[in-house]
Coordinates of N, CA, C and O and ligand atoms in Angstrom, one line a residue:
X72 N 203.9 62.0 203.5 CA 203.7 61.2 202.3 C 202.8 61.8 201.3 O 201.9 62.6 201.7
X73 N 203.1 61.5 200.1 CA 202.2 62.0 199.0 C 200.9 61.1 199.1 O 201.0 59.9 199.0
X74 N 199.7 61.7 199.1 CA 198.5 61.0 199.1 C 198.0 60.9 197.7 O 197.9 61.9 197.0
X75 N 197.7 59.7 197.3 CA 197.2 59.5 195.9 C 195.8 59.0 195.9 O 195.6 57.8 196.1
X76 N 194.8 59.8 195.7 CA 193.4 59.4 195.8 C 193.0 58.6 194.5 O 193.4 59.0 193.4
X77 N 192.4 57.4 194.7 CA 191.8 56.7 193.6 C 190.3 57.1 193.6 O 189.6 56.9 194.5
X78 N 189.9 57.6 192.4 CA 188.6 58.1 192.3 C 187.8 57.2 191.3 O 188.3 56.6 190.4
X79 N 186.5 57.1 191.5 CA 185.7 56.3 190.6 C 185.3 57.2 189.4 O 185.8 58.4 189.3
X80 N 184.5 56.7 188.5 CA 184.3 57.5 187.3 C 183.5 58.8 187.5 O 183.5 59.6 186.6
X81 N 182.9 58.9 188.6 CA 182.2 60.2 188.9 C 183.0 61.1 189.8 O 182.6 62.1 190.2
X82 N 184.2 60.7 190.1 CA 185.1 61.5 190.9 C 185.0 61.3 192.4 O 185.6 62.0 193.2
X83 N 184.3 60.2 192.8 CA 184.2 59.9 194.2 C 185.4 59.1 194.6 O 185.8 58.1 193.9
X84 N 185.9 59.3 195.8 CA 187.1 58.6 196.3 C 186.8 57.1 196.6 O 185.8 56.8 197.3
X85 N 187.6 56.2 196.1 CA 187.5 54.8 196.4 C 188.5 54.4 197.4 O 188.2 53.5 198.3
X86 N 189.7 54.9 197.4 CA 190.7 54.6 198.4 C 191.8 55.7 198.2 O 191.7 56.5 197.3
X87 N 192.7 55.6 199.1 CA 193.9 56.5 198.9 C 195.1 55.6 199.2 O 195.2 54.8 200.1
X88 N 196.1 55.8 198.3 CA 197.4 55.1 198.5 C 198.4 56.3 198.9 O 198.2 57.4 198.5
X89 N 199.5 55.9 199.5 CA 200.5 56.9 200.0 C 201.9 56.5 199.5 O 202.2 55.3 199.5
X90 N 202.6 57.5 199.0 CA 204.0 57.2 198.6 C 204.9 58.1 199.4 O 204.7 59.3 199.5
X91 N 205.9 57.4 200.1 CA 206.9 58.2 200.9 C 207.8 58.9 199.9 O 208.3 58.3 198.9
X92 N 208.0 60.2 200.2 CA 208.8 61.0 199.3 C 210.2 61.2 199.8 O 211.1 61.9 199.2
X93 N 210.5 60.6 201.0 CA 211.9 60.7 201.6 C 212.8 59.8 200.8 O 212.5 58.7 200.4
X94 N 214.0 60.3 200.6 CA 215.1 59.4 200.0 C 215.8 58.7 201.2 O 216.9 59.1 201.6
X95 N 215.2 57.7 201.7 CA 215.8 56.9 202.8 C 215.4 55.5 202.7 O 214.8 55.0 201.8
X96 N 215.9 54.7 203.7 CA 215.5 53.3 203.7 C 214.1 53.2 204.4 O 213.9 53.4 205.6
X97 N 213.1 52.9 203.5 CA 211.7 52.9 204.0 C 211.5 51.9 205.1 O 210.8 52.1 206.0
X98 N 212.1 50.7 204.8 CA 211.9 49.6 205.8 C 212.5 50.0 207.2 O 211.8 49.6 208.2
X99 N 213.6 50.7 207.2 CA 214.1 51.1 208.5 C 213.2 52.1 209.2 O 213.2 52.2 210.4
X100 N 212.4 52.7 208.4 CA 211.4 53.7 209.0 C 210.0 53.0 209.2 O 209.0 53.7 209.5
X101 N 210.0 51.7 209.0 CA 208.8 50.9 209.3 C 207.6 51.2 208.4 O 206.5 51.2 208.8
X102 N 207.9 51.5 207.1 CA 206.8 51.5 206.1 C 207.4 51.2 204.8 O 208.6 51.1 204.6
X103 N 206.5 51.0 203.7 CA 207.0 50.8 202.4 C 207.2 52.1 201.6 O 206.8 53.1 202.1
X104 N 207.7 52.0 200.4 CA 207.8 53.2 199.6 C 206.3 53.6 199.2 O 206.0 54.7 199.3
X105 N 205.5 52.5 198.9 CA 204.1 52.8 198.8 C 203.3 52.1 199.9 O 203.7 51.0 200.4
X106 N 202.2 52.7 200.3 CA 201.5 52.2 201.5 C 200.0 52.3 201.1 O 199.5 53.3 200.6
X107 N 199.3 51.2 201.4 CA 197.9 51.0 201.0 C 197.1 50.8 202.3 O 197.6 50.3 203.3
X108 N 195.9 51.2 202.2 CA 194.9 50.9 203.3 C 194.8 49.4 203.5 O 194.7 48.7 202.5
X109 N 194.9 48.9 204.7 CA 194.9 47.5 205.0 C 193.7 46.8 204.4 O 192.6 47.3 204.5
X110 N 193.9 45.6 203.7 CA 192.9 44.8 203.1 C 192.1 45.4 202.0 O 191.1 44.9 201.5
X111 N 192.6 46.5 201.5 CA 192.0 47.2 200.3 C 192.3 46.3 199.1 O 193.5 45.9 198.9
X112 N 191.3 46.0 198.2 CA 191.6 45.2 197.0 C 192.4 46.0 196.0 O 192.4 47.2 196.0
X113 N 193.2 45.3 195.1 CA 194.0 46.0 194.1 C 193.0 46.7 193.2 O 192.0 46.2 192.7
X114 N 193.3 48.0 192.8 CA 192.4 48.7 192.0 C 193.2 49.4 190.8 O 194.5 49.5 190.9
X115 N 192.5 49.7 189.8 CA 193.1 50.5 188.7 C 193.0 52.0 189.1 O 192.0 52.5 189.5
X116 N 194.2 52.7 188.9 CA 194.2 54.1 189.1 C 193.7 54.9 187.9 O 194.2 54.7 186.8
X117 N 192.8 55.8 188.1 CA 192.3 56.6 187.0 C 191.3 55.9 186.2 O 191.2 56.0 185.0
X118 N 190.4 55.1 186.9 CA 189.5 54.2 186.2 C 188.5 55.0 185.3 O 187.9 54.4 184.4
X119 N 188.3 56.2 185.6 CA 187.4 57.0 184.8 C 187.8 57.0 183.3 O 186.9 57.0 182.4
X120 N 189.1 56.8 183.0 CA 189.5 56.8 181.7 C 189.0 55.6 180.9 O 189.0 55.6 179.7
X121 N 188.7 54.5 181.6 CA 188.1 53.3 180.9 C 186.8 53.7 180.2 O 186.5 53.3 179.1
X122 N 186.1 54.6 180.9 CA 184.8 55.1 180.3 C 184.9 56.2 179.3 O 184.1 56.4 178.5
X123 N 186.0 56.9 179.4 CA 186.2 58.1 178.5 C 187.0 57.8 177.2 O 186.9 58.5 176.2
X124 N 187.8 56.8 177.3 CA 188.7 56.5 176.1 C 187.9 56.0 174.9 O 186.8 55.5 175.1
X125 N 188.5 56.1 173.7 CA 187.9 55.6 172.5 C 188.2 54.2 172.4 O 187.9 53.3 173.2
X126 N 189.0 53.8 171.3 CA 189.3 52.4 171.0 C 190.7 52.1 171.6 O 191.1 50.9 171.5
X127 N 191.4 53.0 172.1 CA 192.8 52.8 172.6 C 192.9 53.3 174.1 O 192.3 54.3 174.4
X128 N 193.6 52.5 174.8 CA 193.9 52.9 176.2 C 195.3 52.6 176.6 O 195.9 51.6 176.0
X129 N 195.9 53.4 177.4 CA 197.3 53.2 177.9 C 197.3 52.7 179.3 O 196.4 53.1 180.1
X130 N 198.2 51.8 179.6 CA 198.3 51.2 181.0 C 199.7 51.5 181.5 O 200.7 51.0 180.8
X131 N 199.9 52.1 182.6 CA 201.2 52.4 183.1 C 201.4 51.5 184.4 O 200.5 51.1 185.0
X132 N 202.7 51.4 184.7 CA 203.1 50.7 185.9 C 203.3 51.8 186.9 O 204.3 52.5 187.0
X133 N 202.3 52.0 187.7 CA 202.3 53.0 188.8 C 201.5 54.2 188.5 O 201.2 54.6 187.3
X134 N 201.1 54.9 189.6 CA 200.2 56.0 189.5 C 200.9 57.3 188.9 O 200.2 58.0 188.1
X135 N 202.1 57.5 189.2 CA 202.7 58.8 188.7 C 203.0 58.8 187.2 O 202.8 59.8 186.6
X136 N 203.3 57.6 186.7 CA 203.4 57.5 185.2 C 202.1 57.7 184.5 O 202.0 58.3 183.5
X137 N 201.0 57.3 185.2 CA 199.7 57.5 184.6 C 199.4 59.0 184.6 O 198.8 59.5 183.6
X138 N 199.8 59.7 185.6 CA 199.6 61.2 185.6 C 200.3 61.8 184.5 O 199.8 62.8 183.8
X139 N 201.5 61.4 184.2 CA 202.3 61.9 183.1 C 201.6 61.7 181.7 O 201.4 62.6 180.9
X140 N 201.2 60.5 181.4 CA 200.5 60.2 180.2 C 199.2 60.9 180.0 O 198.8 61.4 179.0
X141 N 198.5 61.0 181.1 CA 197.2 61.8 181.1 C 197.5 63.3 180.8 O 196.8 63.9 180.0
X142 N 198.6 63.8 181.3 CA 199.0 65.2 181.1 C 199.3 65.4 179.6 O 199.0 66.5 179.1
X143 N 199.8 64.4 178.9 CA 200.1 64.6 177.5 C 199.0 64.2 176.6 O 199.1 64.1 175.4
X144 N 197.8 64.0 177.2 CA 196.6 63.8 176.4 C 196.1 62.4 176.2 O 195.3 62.2 175.3
X145 N 196.7 61.4 176.8 CA 196.3 60.0 176.6 C 195.4 59.5 177.7 O 195.6 59.8 178.9
X146 N 194.4 58.8 177.3 CA 193.5 58.1 178.3 C 194.3 57.0 178.8 O 194.8 56.1 178.1
X147 N 194.5 57.0 180.1 CA 195.4 56.0 180.8 C 194.9 55.6 182.1 O 194.3 56.3 182.9
X148 N 195.2 54.3 182.4 CA 195.0 53.8 183.8 C 196.3 53.3 184.3 O 197.2 52.9 183.5
X149 N 196.5 53.3 185.6 CA 197.7 52.8 186.2 C 197.5 51.6 187.1 O 196.4 51.5 187.7
X150 N 198.4 50.7 187.1 CA 198.4 49.6 188.1 C 199.7 49.7 188.8 O 200.8 49.8 188.2
X151 N 199.6 49.4 190.1 CA 200.9 49.6 190.9 C 201.9 48.5 190.7 O 203.0 48.6 191.3
X152 N 201.6 47.4 189.9 CA 202.6 46.4 189.7 C 202.0 45.2 189.1 O 200.8 45.0 189.1
X153 N 202.9 44.3 188.5 CA 202.4 43.1 187.9 C 201.6 42.2 188.8 O 200.6 41.6 188.4
X154 N 202.0 42.1 190.1 CA 201.3 41.2 191.0 C 199.9 41.7 191.3 O 199.1 40.9 191.9
X155 N 199.5 42.9 191.0 CA 198.2 43.4 191.3 C 197.2 43.3 190.1 O 196.1 43.7 190.2
X156 N 197.7 42.8 189.0 CA 196.8 42.6 187.9 C 195.8 41.5 188.2 O 196.2 40.4 188.6
X157 N 194.6 41.8 188.0 CA 193.5 40.9 188.4 C 192.7 40.5 187.2 O 192.6 41.3 186.2
X158 N 192.0 39.3 187.2 CA 191.1 38.9 186.1 C 190.1 40.0 185.8 O 189.8 40.2 184.6
X159 N 189.6 40.7 186.8 CA 188.6 41.7 186.5 C 189.2 42.9 185.7 O 188.5 43.6 185.0
X160 N 190.5 43.1 185.9 CA 191.1 44.2 185.1 C 191.2 43.8 183.6 O 191.0 44.7 182.8
X161 N 191.4 42.5 183.4 CA 191.3 42.1 182.0 C 190.0 42.3 181.4 O 189.8 42.9 180.3
X162 N 188.9 42.1 182.1 CA 187.6 42.3 181.6 C 187.3 43.8 181.4 O 186.7 44.2 180.4
X163 N 187.9 44.6 182.2 CA 187.7 46.1 182.1 C 188.4 46.6 180.8 O 187.9 47.6 180.3
X164 N 189.4 45.9 180.4 CA 190.2 46.4 179.2 C 189.9 45.6 177.9 O 190.4 45.9 176.9
X165 N 189.1 44.6 178.1 CA 188.9 43.6 177.0 C 188.2 44.3 175.7 O 188.3 43.8 174.6
X166 N 187.5 45.4 175.9 CA 186.8 46.0 174.8 C 187.6 46.9 174.0 O 187.1 47.4 173.0
X167 N 188.8 47.2 174.4 CA 189.7 48.1 173.6 C 190.4 47.4 172.4 O 190.8 46.3 172.6
X168 N 190.5 48.1 171.3 CA 191.2 47.5 170.1 C 192.7 47.5 170.4 O 193.4 46.7 169.8
X169 N 193.1 48.5 171.1 CA 194.6 48.7 171.3 C 194.8 49.1 172.8 O 194.2 50.0 173.3
X170 N 195.7 48.3 173.4 CA 196.1 48.6 174.8 C 197.6 48.7 174.8 O 198.3 47.7 174.5
X171 N 198.1 49.9 175.1 CA 199.6 50.1 175.2 C 200.0 50.0 176.6 O 199.5 50.7 177.5
X172 N 201.0 49.1 176.8 CA 201.5 48.8 178.2 C 202.9 49.4 178.4 O 203.8 49.1 177.6
X173 N 203.0 50.2 179.4 CA 204.2 51.0 179.7 C 204.9 50.5 180.9 O 205.0 51.2 181.9
X174 N 205.4 49.3 180.9 CA 206.2 48.8 182.0 C 207.5 49.5 182.1 O 208.1 50.0 181.1
X175 N 208.1 49.6 183.3 CA 209.4 50.2 183.5 C 210.5 49.3 182.8 O 210.3 48.1 182.7
X176 N 211.6 49.9 182.4 CA 212.7 49.1 181.7 C 213.5 48.4 182.8 O 214.7 48.6 182.9
X177 N 212.9 47.5 183.5 CA 213.6 46.6 184.4 C 212.9 45.3 184.5 O 211.9 45.1 183.8
X178 N 213.4 44.3 185.3 CA 212.8 43.0 185.4 C 211.3 43.0 185.8 O 210.4 42.4 185.2
X179 N 211.0 43.8 186.8 CA 209.6 43.9 187.3 C 208.7 44.5 186.2 O 207.6 44.1 186.0
X180 N 209.3 45.5 185.4 CA 208.5 46.1 184.3 C 208.3 45.1 183.2 O 207.2 45.1 182.6
X181 N 209.3 44.3 182.9 CA 209.1 43.2 181.9 C 208.0 42.3 182.3 O 207.2 41.9 181.5
X182 N 208.0 41.9 183.5 CA 207.0 41.0 184.0 C 205.6 41.7 184.0 O 204.6 41.0 183.6
X183 N 205.5 42.9 184.3 CA 204.3 43.7 184.2 C 203.7 43.7 182.8 O 202.6 43.3 182.6
X184 N 204.6 44.0 181.8 CA 204.2 44.1 180.4 C 203.8 42.7 179.9 O 202.7 42.5 179.3
X185 N 204.6 41.7 180.3 CA 204.3 40.3 179.8 C 203.0 39.8 180.3 O 202.2 39.2 179.6
X186 N 202.7 40.1 181.6 CA 201.5 39.6 182.2 C 200.3 40.1 181.5 O 199.3 39.4 181.2
X187 N 200.3 41.4 181.2 CA 199.1 42.0 180.6 C 199.0 41.6 179.1 O 197.9 41.3 178.6
X188 N 200.2 41.5 178.5 CA 200.1 41.0 177.1 C 199.7 39.6 176.9 O 199.0 39.2 175.9
X189 N 200.0 38.8 177.9 CA 199.4 37.4 177.9 C 197.9 37.4 178.1 O 197.2 36.5 177.5
X190 N 197.4 38.3 178.9 CA 196.0 38.3 179.2 C 195.1 38.9 178.1 O 194.0 38.6 178.0
X191 N 195.7 39.8 177.3 CA 195.0 40.6 176.3 C 195.7 40.6 175.0 O 196.8 41.0 174.8
X192 N 195.0 40.0 174.0 CA 195.6 40.0 172.7 C 195.8 41.4 172.1 O 196.6 41.6 171.2
X193 N 195.0 42.3 172.5 CA 195.1 43.7 172.0 C 196.3 44.5 172.6 O 196.5 45.6 172.3
X194 N 197.0 43.9 173.6 CA 198.0 44.6 174.3 C 199.3 44.5 173.6 O 199.7 43.5 173.1
X195 N 200.1 45.7 173.6 CA 201.4 45.8 173.1 C 202.3 46.4 174.1 O 201.9 47.4 174.7
X196 N 203.5 45.9 174.3 CA 204.5 46.5 175.2 C 205.1 47.7 174.5 O 205.5 47.6 173.4
X197 N 205.3 48.8 175.3 CA 206.0 49.9 174.7 C 207.5 49.8 175.2 O 207.7 49.7 176.4
X198 N 208.4 49.9 174.3 CA 209.8 49.6 174.7 C 210.5 50.8 175.2 O 211.3 51.4 174.4
X199 N 210.3 51.2 176.4 CA 211.1 52.2 177.0 C 212.5 51.7 177.2 O 212.6 50.6 177.8
X200 N 213.5 52.4 176.8 CA 214.8 51.8 176.8 C 215.6 52.1 178.0 O 216.1 51.1 178.6
X201 N 215.7 53.3 178.5 CA 216.6 53.6 179.6 C 215.8 54.2 180.8 O 216.4 54.2 181.9
X202 N 214.6 54.6 180.7 CA 214.0 55.3 181.8 C 212.5 55.0 181.7 O 211.9 54.7 180.7
X203 N 211.8 55.1 182.9 CA 210.4 54.9 182.9 C 209.7 56.1 182.3 O 210.3 57.1 181.9
X204 N 208.3 56.0 182.3 CA 207.6 57.1 181.7 C 207.9 58.5 182.3 O 208.2 59.5 181.6
X205 N 207.9 58.5 183.6 CA 208.1 59.8 184.3 C 209.5 60.4 184.0 O 209.6 61.6 183.7
X206 N 210.5 59.5 184.1 CA 211.9 60.0 183.8 C 212.1 60.4 182.4 O 212.8 61.4 182.1
X207 N 211.5 59.6 181.5 CA 211.5 60.0 180.0 C 210.9 61.3 179.8 O 211.5 62.2 179.1
X208 N 209.8 61.6 180.4 CA 209.1 62.9 180.3 C 210.0 64.0 180.9 O 210.1 65.1 180.3
X209 N 210.6 63.8 182.0 CA 211.4 64.8 182.7 C 212.6 65.1 181.8 O 213.1 66.3 181.8
X210 N 213.2 64.1 181.1 CA 214.3 64.4 180.2 C 214.0 65.0 178.9 O 214.7 65.9 178.4
X211 N 212.9 64.6 178.3 CA 212.6 65.1 176.9 C 211.3 65.6 176.6 O 210.9 65.9 175.5
X212 N 210.4 65.7 177.7 CA 209.0 66.1 177.5 C 208.2 65.0 176.8 O 208.5 63.8 176.8
X213 N 207.1 65.5 176.2 CA 206.2 64.5 175.6 C 206.7 63.8 174.3 O 206.4 62.7 174.0
X214 N 207.6 64.5 173.6 CA 208.1 64.0 172.3 C 208.6 62.6 172.3 O 208.1 61.8 171.5
X215 N 209.5 62.2 173.2 CA 210.0 60.8 173.1 C 208.9 59.8 173.4 O 209.0 58.7 172.8
X216 N 208.0 60.1 174.2 CA 206.9 59.2 174.5 C 206.0 59.1 173.2 O 205.6 57.9 172.9
X217 N 205.7 60.2 172.6 CA 204.8 60.1 171.4 C 205.5 59.4 170.2 O 204.9 58.7 169.5
X218 N 206.8 59.6 170.2 CA 207.6 58.9 169.1 C 207.6 57.4 169.3 O 207.5 56.7 168.3
X219 N 207.7 57.0 170.5 CA 207.6 55.6 170.8 C 206.3 55.0 170.4 O 206.2 53.9 169.9
X220 N 205.2 55.7 170.6 CA 203.9 55.3 170.1 C 203.9 55.1 168.6 O 203.5 54.1 168.1
X221 N 204.4 56.1 167.9 CA 204.5 56.0 166.4 C 205.3 54.8 166.0 O 204.9 54.1 165.1
X222 N 206.5 54.6 166.6 CA 207.3 53.5 166.2 C 206.6 52.2 166.4 O 206.7 51.3 165.6
X223 N 205.9 52.0 167.5 CA 205.2 50.8 167.9 C 204.1 50.5 166.9 O 203.7 49.3 166.7
X224 N 203.5 51.6 166.4 CA 202.3 51.3 165.6 C 202.6 51.1 164.1 O 201.8 50.9 163.3
X225 N 203.9 51.2 163.8 CA 204.3 51.0 162.4 C 204.2 49.6 162.0 O 204.4 48.7 162.8
Ligands
ZN973 ZN1 210.0 56.3 203.7

């Protein structure tokens, strides 16, 4: 499995999540696609960016999408899904003037975006049309992602 370390703002590990990279039925193999340390509280991935960002921060659905936005130069945190959004996450993002939310273009992604936009007046959903952040990047590089930001800010 891919090990995904969650680091604090000084780079110290808080927890590790695991993603199975096999293309198979995870349930039949007695694990989930993602696997978390038992009883670990929901956390923001890449929380150091909350401290490094200016007035704008990006929020992705999932860790790997966060890695992509970080790679193209955006301060970004990731959350593994709408159900893991916590009141304390709202407090962590409440100081930003602009919060861009990158839910996947599916029902779970819509719920993810809606939940954060309900909690934060500064939040805007980014309308990914056919693919999530990672797939959009794989298909067209940074450009379609940066264009979507421009469109949304007009
Ligand atoms: Zn598996």
